[in-house]
PDB file of C-alpha atoms and ligand atoms in Angstrom:
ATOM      1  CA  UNK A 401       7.069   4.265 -24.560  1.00  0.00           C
ATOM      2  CA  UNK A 402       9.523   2.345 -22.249  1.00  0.00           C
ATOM      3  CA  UNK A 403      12.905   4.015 -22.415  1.00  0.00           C
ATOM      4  CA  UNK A 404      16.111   2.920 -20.683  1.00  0.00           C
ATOM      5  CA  UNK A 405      16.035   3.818 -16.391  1.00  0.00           C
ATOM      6  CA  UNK A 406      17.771   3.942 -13.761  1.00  0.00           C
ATOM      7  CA  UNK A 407      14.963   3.725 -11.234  1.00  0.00           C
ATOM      8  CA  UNK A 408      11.948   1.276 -11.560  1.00  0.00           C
ATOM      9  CA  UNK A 409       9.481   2.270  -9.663  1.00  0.00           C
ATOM     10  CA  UNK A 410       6.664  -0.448  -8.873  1.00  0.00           C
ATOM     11  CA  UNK A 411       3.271  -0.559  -7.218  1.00  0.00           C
ATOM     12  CA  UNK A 412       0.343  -2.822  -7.165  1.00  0.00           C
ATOM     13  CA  UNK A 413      -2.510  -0.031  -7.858  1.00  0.00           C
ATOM     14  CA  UNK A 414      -1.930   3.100  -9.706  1.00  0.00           C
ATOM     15  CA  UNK A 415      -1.139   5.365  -6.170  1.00  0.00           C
ATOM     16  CA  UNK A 416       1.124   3.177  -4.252  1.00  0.00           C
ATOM     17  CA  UNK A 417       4.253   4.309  -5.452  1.00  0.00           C
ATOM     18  CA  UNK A 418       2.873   7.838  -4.322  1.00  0.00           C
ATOM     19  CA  UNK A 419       2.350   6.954  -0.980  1.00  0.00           C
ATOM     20  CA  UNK A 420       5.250   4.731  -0.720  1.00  0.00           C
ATOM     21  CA  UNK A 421       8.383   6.034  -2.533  1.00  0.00           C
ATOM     22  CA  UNK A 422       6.976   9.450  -4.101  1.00  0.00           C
ATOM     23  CA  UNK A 423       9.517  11.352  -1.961  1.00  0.00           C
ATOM     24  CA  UNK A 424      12.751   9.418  -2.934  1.00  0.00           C
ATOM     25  CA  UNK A 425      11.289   8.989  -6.475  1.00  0.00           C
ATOM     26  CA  UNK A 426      11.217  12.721  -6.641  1.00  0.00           C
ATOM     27  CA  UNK A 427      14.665  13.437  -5.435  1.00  0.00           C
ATOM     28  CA  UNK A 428      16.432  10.598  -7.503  1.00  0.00           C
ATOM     29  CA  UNK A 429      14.429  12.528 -10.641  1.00  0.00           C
ATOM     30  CA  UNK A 430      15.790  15.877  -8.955  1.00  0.00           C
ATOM     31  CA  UNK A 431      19.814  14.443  -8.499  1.00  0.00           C
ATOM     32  CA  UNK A 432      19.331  13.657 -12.713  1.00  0.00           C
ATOM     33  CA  UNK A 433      18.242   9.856 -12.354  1.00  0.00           C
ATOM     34  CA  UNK A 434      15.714   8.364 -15.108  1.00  0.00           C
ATOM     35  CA  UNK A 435      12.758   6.450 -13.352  1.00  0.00           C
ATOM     36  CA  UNK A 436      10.267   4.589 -14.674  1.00  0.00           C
ATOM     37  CA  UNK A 437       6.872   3.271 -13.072  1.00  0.00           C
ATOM     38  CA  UNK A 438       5.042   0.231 -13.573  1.00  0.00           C
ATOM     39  CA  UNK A 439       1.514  -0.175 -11.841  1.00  0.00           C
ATOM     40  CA  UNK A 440       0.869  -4.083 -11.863  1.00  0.00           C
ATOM     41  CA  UNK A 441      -3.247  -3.307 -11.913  1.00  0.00           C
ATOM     42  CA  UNK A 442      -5.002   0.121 -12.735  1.00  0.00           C
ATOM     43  CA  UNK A 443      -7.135  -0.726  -9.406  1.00  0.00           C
ATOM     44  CA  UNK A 444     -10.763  -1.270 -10.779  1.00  0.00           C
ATOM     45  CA  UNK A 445     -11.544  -2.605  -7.616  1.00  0.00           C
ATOM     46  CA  UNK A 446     -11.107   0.557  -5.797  1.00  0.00           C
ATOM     47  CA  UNK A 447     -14.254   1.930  -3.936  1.00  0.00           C
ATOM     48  CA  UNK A 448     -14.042   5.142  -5.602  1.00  0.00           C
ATOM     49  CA  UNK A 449     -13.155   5.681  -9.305  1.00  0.00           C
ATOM     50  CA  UNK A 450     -13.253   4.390 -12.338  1.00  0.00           C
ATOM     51  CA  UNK A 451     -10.319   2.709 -14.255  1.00  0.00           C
ATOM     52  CA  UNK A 452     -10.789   5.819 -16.508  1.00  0.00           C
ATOM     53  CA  UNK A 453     -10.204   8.210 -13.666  1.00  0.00           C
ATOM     54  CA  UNK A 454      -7.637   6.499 -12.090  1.00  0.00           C
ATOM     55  CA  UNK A 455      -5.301   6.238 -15.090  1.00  0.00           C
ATOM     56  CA  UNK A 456      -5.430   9.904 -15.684  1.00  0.00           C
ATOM     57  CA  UNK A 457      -4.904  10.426 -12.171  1.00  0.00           C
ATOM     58  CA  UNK A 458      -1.599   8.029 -12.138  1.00  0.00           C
ATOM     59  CA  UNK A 459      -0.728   9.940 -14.985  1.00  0.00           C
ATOM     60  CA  UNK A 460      -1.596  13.530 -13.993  1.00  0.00           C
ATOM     61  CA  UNK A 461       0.875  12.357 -10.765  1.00  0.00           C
ATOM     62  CA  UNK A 462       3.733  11.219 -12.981  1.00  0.00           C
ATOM     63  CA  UNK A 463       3.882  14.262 -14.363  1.00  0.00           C
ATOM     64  CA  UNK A 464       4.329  16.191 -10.945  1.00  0.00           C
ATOM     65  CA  UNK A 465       6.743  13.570  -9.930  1.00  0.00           C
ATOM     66  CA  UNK A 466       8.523  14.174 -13.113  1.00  0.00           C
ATOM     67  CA  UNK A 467       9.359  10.259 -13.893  1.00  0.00           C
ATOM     68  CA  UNK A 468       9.834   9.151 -17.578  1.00  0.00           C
ATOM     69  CA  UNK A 469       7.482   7.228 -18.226  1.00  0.00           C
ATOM     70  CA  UNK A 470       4.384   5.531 -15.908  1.00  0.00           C
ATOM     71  CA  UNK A 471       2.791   1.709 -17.588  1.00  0.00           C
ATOM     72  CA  UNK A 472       0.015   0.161 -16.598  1.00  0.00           C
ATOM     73  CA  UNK A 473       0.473  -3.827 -16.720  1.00  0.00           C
ATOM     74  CA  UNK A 474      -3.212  -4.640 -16.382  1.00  0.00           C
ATOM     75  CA  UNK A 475      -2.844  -7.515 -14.133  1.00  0.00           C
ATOM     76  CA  UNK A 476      -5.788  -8.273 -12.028  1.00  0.00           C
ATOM     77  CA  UNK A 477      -6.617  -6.251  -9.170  1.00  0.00           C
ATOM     78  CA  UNK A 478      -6.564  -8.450  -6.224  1.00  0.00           C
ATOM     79  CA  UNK A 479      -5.699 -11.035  -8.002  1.00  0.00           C
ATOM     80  CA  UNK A 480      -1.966 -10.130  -8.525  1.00  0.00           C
ATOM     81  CA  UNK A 481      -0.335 -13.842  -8.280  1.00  0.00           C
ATOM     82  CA  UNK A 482       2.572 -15.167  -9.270  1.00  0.00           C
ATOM     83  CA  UNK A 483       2.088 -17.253 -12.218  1.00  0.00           C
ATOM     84  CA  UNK A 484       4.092 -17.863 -15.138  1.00  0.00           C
ATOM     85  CA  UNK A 485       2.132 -14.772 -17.360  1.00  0.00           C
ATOM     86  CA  UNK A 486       2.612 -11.997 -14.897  1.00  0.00           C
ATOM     87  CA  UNK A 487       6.023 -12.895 -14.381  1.00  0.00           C
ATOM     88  CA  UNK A 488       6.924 -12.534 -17.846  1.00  0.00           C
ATOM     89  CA  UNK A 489       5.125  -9.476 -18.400  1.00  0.00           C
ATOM     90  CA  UNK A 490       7.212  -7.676 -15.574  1.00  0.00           C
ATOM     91  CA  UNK A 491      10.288  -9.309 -17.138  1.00  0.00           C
ATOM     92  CA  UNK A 492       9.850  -7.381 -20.473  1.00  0.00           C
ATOM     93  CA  UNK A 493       9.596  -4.447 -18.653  1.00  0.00           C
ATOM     94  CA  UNK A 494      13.145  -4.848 -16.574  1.00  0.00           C
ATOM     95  CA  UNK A 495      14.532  -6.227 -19.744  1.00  0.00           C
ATOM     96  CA  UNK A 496      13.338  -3.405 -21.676  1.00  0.00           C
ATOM     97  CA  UNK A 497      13.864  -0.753 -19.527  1.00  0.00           C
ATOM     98  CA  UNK A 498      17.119  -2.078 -17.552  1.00  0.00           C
ATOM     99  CA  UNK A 499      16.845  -0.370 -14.173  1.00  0.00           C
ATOM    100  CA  UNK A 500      19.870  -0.712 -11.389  1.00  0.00           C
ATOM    101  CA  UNK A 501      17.476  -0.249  -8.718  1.00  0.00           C
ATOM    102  CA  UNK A 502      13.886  -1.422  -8.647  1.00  0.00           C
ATOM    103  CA  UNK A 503      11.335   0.234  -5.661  1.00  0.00           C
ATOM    104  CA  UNK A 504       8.355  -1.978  -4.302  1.00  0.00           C
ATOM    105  CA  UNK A 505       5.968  -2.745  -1.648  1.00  0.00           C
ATOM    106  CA  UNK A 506       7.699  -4.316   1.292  1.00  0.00           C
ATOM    107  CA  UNK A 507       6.553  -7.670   1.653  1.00  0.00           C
ATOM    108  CA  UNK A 508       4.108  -7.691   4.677  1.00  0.00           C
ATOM    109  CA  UNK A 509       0.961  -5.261   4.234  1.00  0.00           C
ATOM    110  CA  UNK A 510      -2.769  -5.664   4.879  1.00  0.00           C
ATOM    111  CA  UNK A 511      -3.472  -5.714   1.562  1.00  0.00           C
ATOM    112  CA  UNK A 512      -2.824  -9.182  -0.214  1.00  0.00           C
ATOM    113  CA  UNK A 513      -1.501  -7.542  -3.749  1.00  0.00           C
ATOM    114  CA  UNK A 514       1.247  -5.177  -2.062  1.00  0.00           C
ATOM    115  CA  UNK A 515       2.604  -8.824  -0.770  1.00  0.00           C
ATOM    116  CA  UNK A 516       2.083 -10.723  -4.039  1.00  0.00           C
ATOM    117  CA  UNK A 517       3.927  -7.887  -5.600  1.00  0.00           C
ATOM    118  CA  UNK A 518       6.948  -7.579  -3.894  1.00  0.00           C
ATOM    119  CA  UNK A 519       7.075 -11.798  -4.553  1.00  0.00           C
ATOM    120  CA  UNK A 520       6.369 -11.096  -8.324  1.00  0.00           C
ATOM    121  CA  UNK A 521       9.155  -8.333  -8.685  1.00  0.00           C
ATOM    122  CA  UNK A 522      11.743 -10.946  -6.754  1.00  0.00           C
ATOM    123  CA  UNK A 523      10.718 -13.559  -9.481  1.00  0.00           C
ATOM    124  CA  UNK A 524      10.789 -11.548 -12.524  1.00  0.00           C
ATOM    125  CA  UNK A 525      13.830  -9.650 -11.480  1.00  0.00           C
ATOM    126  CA  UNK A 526      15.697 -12.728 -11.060  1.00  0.00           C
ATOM    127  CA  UNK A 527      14.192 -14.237 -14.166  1.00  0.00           C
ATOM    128  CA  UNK A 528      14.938 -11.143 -16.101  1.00  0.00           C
ATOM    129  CA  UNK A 529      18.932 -11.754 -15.183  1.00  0.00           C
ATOM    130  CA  UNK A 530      18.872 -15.479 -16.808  1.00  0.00           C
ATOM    131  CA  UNK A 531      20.195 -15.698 -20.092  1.00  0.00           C
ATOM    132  CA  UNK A 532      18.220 -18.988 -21.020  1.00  0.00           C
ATOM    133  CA  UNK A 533      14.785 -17.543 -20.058  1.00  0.00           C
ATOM    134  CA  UNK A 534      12.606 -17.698 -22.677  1.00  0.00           C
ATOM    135  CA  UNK A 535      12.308 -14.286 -23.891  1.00  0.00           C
ATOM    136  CA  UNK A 536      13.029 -12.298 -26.952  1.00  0.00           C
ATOM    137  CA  UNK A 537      15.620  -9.462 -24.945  1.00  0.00           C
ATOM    138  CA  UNK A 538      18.415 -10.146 -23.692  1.00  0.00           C
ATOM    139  CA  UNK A 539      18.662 -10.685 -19.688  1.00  0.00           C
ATOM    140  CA  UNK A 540      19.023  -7.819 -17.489  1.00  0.00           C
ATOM    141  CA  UNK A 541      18.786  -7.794 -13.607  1.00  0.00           C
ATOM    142  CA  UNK A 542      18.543  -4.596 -11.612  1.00  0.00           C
ATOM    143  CA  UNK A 543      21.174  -4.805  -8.910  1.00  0.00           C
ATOM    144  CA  UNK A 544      19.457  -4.023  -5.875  1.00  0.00           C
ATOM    145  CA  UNK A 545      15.774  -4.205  -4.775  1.00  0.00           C
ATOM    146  CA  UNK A 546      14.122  -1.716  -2.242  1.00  0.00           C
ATOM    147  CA  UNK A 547      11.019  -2.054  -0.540  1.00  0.00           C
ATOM    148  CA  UNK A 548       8.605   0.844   0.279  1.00  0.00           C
ATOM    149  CA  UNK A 549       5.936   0.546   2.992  1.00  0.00           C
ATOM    150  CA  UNK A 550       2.331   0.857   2.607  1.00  0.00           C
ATOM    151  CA  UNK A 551      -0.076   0.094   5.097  1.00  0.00           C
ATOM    152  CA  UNK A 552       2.551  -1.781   7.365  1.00  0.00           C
ATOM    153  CA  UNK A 553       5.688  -0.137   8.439  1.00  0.00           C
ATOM    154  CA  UNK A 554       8.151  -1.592  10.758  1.00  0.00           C
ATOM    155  CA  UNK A 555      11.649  -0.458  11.488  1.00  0.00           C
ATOM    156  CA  UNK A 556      13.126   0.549   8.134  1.00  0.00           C
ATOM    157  CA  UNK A 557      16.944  -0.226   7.862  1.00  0.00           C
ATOM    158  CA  UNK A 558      17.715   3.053   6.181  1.00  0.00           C
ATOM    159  CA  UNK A 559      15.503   6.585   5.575  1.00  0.00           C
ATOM    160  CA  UNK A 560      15.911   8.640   2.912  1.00  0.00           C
ATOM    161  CA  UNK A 561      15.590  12.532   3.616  1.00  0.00           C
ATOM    162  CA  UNK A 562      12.847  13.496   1.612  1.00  0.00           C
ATOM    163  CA  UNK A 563      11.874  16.921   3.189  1.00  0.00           C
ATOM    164  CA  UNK A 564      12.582  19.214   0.416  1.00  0.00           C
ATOM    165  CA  UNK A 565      10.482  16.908  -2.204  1.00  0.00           C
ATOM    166  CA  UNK A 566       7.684  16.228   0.530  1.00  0.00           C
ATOM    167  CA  UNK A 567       4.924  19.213  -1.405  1.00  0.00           C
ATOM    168  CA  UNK A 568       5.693  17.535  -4.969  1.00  0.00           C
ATOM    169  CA  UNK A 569       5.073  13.671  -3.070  1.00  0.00           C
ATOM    170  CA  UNK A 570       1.374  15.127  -1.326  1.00  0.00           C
ATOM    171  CA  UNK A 571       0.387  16.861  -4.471  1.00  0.00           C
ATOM    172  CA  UNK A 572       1.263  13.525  -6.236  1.00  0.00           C
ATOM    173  CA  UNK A 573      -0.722  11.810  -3.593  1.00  0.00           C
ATOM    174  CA  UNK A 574      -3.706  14.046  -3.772  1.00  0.00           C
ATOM    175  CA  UNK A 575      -3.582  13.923  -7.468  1.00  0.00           C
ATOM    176  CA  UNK A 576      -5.358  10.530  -6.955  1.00  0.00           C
ATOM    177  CA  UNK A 577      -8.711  12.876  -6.054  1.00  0.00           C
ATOM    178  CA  UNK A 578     -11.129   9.908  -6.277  1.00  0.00           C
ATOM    179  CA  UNK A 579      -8.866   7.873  -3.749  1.00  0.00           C
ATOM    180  CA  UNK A 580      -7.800  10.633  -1.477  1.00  0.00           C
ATOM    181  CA  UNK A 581     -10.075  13.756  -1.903  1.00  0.00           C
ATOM    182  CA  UNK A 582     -13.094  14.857   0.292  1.00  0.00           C
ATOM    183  CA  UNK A 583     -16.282  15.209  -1.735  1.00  0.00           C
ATOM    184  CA  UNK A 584     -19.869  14.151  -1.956  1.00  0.00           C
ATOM    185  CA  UNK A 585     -19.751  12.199  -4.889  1.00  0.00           C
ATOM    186  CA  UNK A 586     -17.428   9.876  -2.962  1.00  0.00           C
ATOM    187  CA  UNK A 587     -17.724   7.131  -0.805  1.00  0.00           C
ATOM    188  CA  UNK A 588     -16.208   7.335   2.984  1.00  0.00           C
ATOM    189  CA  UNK A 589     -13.350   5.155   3.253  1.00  0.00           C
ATOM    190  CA  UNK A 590     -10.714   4.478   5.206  1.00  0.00           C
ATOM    191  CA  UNK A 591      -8.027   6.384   2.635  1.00  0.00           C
ATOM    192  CA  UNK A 592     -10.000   9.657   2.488  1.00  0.00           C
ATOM    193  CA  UNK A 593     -11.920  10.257   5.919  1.00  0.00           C
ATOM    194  CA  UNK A 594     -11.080  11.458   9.109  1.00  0.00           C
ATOM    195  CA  UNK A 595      -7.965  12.368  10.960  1.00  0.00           C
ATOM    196  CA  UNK A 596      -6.918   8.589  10.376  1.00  0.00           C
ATOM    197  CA  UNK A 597      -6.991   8.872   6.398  1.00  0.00           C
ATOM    198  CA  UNK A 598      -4.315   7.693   4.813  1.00  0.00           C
ATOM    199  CA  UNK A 599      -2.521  10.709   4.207  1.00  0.00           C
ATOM    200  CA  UNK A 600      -2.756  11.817   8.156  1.00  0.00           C
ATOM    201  CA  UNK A 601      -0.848   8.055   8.783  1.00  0.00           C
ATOM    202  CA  UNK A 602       1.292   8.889   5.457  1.00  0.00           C
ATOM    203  CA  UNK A 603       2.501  12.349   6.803  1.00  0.00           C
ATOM    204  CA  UNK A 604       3.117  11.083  10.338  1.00  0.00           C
ATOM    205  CA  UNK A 605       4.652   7.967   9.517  1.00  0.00           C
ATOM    206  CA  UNK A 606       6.946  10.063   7.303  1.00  0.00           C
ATOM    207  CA  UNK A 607       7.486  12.706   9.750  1.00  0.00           C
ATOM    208  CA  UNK A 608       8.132  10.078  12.442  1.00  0.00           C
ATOM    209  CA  UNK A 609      10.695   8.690  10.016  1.00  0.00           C
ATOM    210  CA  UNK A 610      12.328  12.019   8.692  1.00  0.00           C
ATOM    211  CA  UNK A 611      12.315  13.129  13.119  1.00  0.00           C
ATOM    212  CA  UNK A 612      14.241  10.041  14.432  1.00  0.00           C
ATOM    213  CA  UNK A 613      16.813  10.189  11.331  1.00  0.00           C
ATOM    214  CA  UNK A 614      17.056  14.044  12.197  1.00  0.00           C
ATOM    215  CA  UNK A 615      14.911  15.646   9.047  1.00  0.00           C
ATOM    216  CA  UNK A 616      12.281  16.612   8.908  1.00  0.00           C
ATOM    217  CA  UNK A 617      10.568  14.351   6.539  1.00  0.00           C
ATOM    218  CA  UNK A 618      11.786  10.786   5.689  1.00  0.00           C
ATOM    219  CA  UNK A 619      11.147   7.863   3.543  1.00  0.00           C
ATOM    220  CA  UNK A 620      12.001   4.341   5.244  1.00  0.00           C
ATOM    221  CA  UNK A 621      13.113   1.231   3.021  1.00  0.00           C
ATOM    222  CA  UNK A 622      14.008  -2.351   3.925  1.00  0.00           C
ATOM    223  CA  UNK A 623      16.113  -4.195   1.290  1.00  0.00           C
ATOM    224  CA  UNK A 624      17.624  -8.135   1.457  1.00  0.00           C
ATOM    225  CA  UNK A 625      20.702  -7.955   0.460  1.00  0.00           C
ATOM    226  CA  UNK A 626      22.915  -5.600   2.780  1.00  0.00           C
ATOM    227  CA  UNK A 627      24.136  -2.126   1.530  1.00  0.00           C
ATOM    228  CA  UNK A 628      27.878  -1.848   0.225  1.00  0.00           C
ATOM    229  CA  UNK A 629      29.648   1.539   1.132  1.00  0.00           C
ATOM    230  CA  UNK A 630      32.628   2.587   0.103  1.00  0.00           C
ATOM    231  CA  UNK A 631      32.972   5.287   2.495  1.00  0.00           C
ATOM    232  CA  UNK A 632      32.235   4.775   5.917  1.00  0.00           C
ATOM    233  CA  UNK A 633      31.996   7.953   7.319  1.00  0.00           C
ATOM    234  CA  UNK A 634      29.103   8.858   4.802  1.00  0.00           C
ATOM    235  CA  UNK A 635      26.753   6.931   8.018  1.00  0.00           C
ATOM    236  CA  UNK A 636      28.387   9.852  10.482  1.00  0.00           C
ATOM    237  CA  UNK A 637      27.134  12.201   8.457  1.00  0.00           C
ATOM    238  CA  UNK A 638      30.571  13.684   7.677  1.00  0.00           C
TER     239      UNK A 638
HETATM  240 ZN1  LIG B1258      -2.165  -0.412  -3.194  1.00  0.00          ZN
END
């Protein structure tokens, strides 16, 4: 069921969030915040898995993370584009669940769906906040819009200390066993072999984030629109 949020969580396949945003998703659920998650496919194109798997995976992982609720949109996977339908079906779901803050994929990544959905959550968010859209619920637009990095990271314009949530986000990760987990009955790829899997660039990445920002384990986000703050020393750390 989709309750009312305050975080909206969004990924393209049914681990991104995870790998993304599980850290910051964690501590917002931690500080007393309500978030939500929305996976736009339930990645039946994956190399390991089935759909089956994967959604109790994504769910057995929502549960660690602690978030209210986890939806599966069913869109596509790889074929996440921006027409008219999948727009609308993310708009219910801000409408419905009213977040202030949504989380996606930032907009550059090797894979073509993390782009398409950080496009699709800037259309539907904006078409969610128009009063003459053609929808049964009444507008709602979530204030700001923070994108998570995937499988391209480039200087993020603010890191979030995640160290004390970082055991819940790589349990949450390796929930995803058929993605991320070492075993016979799955094929190598480039997520779960070898000292470049994707939770060995993951970790580091974070690491590399949480070590220049003076944790020891950070999240980085990029966002559009720049950050009010009411109190400048909060950036001196005072
Ligand atoms: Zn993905």
């Amino acid at each position: 069921m989709i309750i009312k949020i305050d975080v909206l969580a969004v990924g393209a396949h049914p681990d991104d969030i995870e790998v993304g945003t599980g850290g910051l998703v964690a501590k917002f659920i931690n500080q007393g915040l309500k978030v939500g998650v929305v996976d736009l496919t339930a990645g039946e194109m994956s190399t390991n898995g089935t759909t089956e798997e994967r959604r109790l995976e994504a769910q057995r992982a929502a549960q660690i993370l602690g978030v209210a609720w986890r939806k599966c949109l069913g869109l596509p996977d790889r074929d996440v584009s921006l027409i008219k339908k999948n727009i609308q079906a993310l708009v219910e779901v801000i409408r419905e669940s009213r977040p202030q803050l949504i989380l996606c994929p930032y907009w550059e990544d090797r894979h073509p769906d993390h782009v398409n959905a950080a496009r699709l959550v800037k259309e539907a968010n904006f078409d969610a906040g128009l009063k003459r859209f053609s929808h049964h619920l009444s507008a709602h637009r979530a204030k700001y819009i923070w994108h998570y990095f995937l499988s391209r990271s480039v200087e993020p314009q603010f890191v979030v200390d995640v160290s004390e949530f970082y055991e819940k986000k790589r349990a949450a990760i390796m929930a995803h066993q058929t993605q991320f987990g070492e075993s016979l009955q799955q094929s190598e790829t480039f997520l779960n072999t070898g000292p470049g899997s994707m939770l060995a660039i993951v970790e580091s990445r974070d690491r590399f984030y949480g070590a220049i920002t003076g944790c020891t384990y950070g999240e980085g986000f990029i966002t559009t629109a720049p950050l009010a703050v009411k109190n400048p020393t909060y950036f001196m750390g005072v």
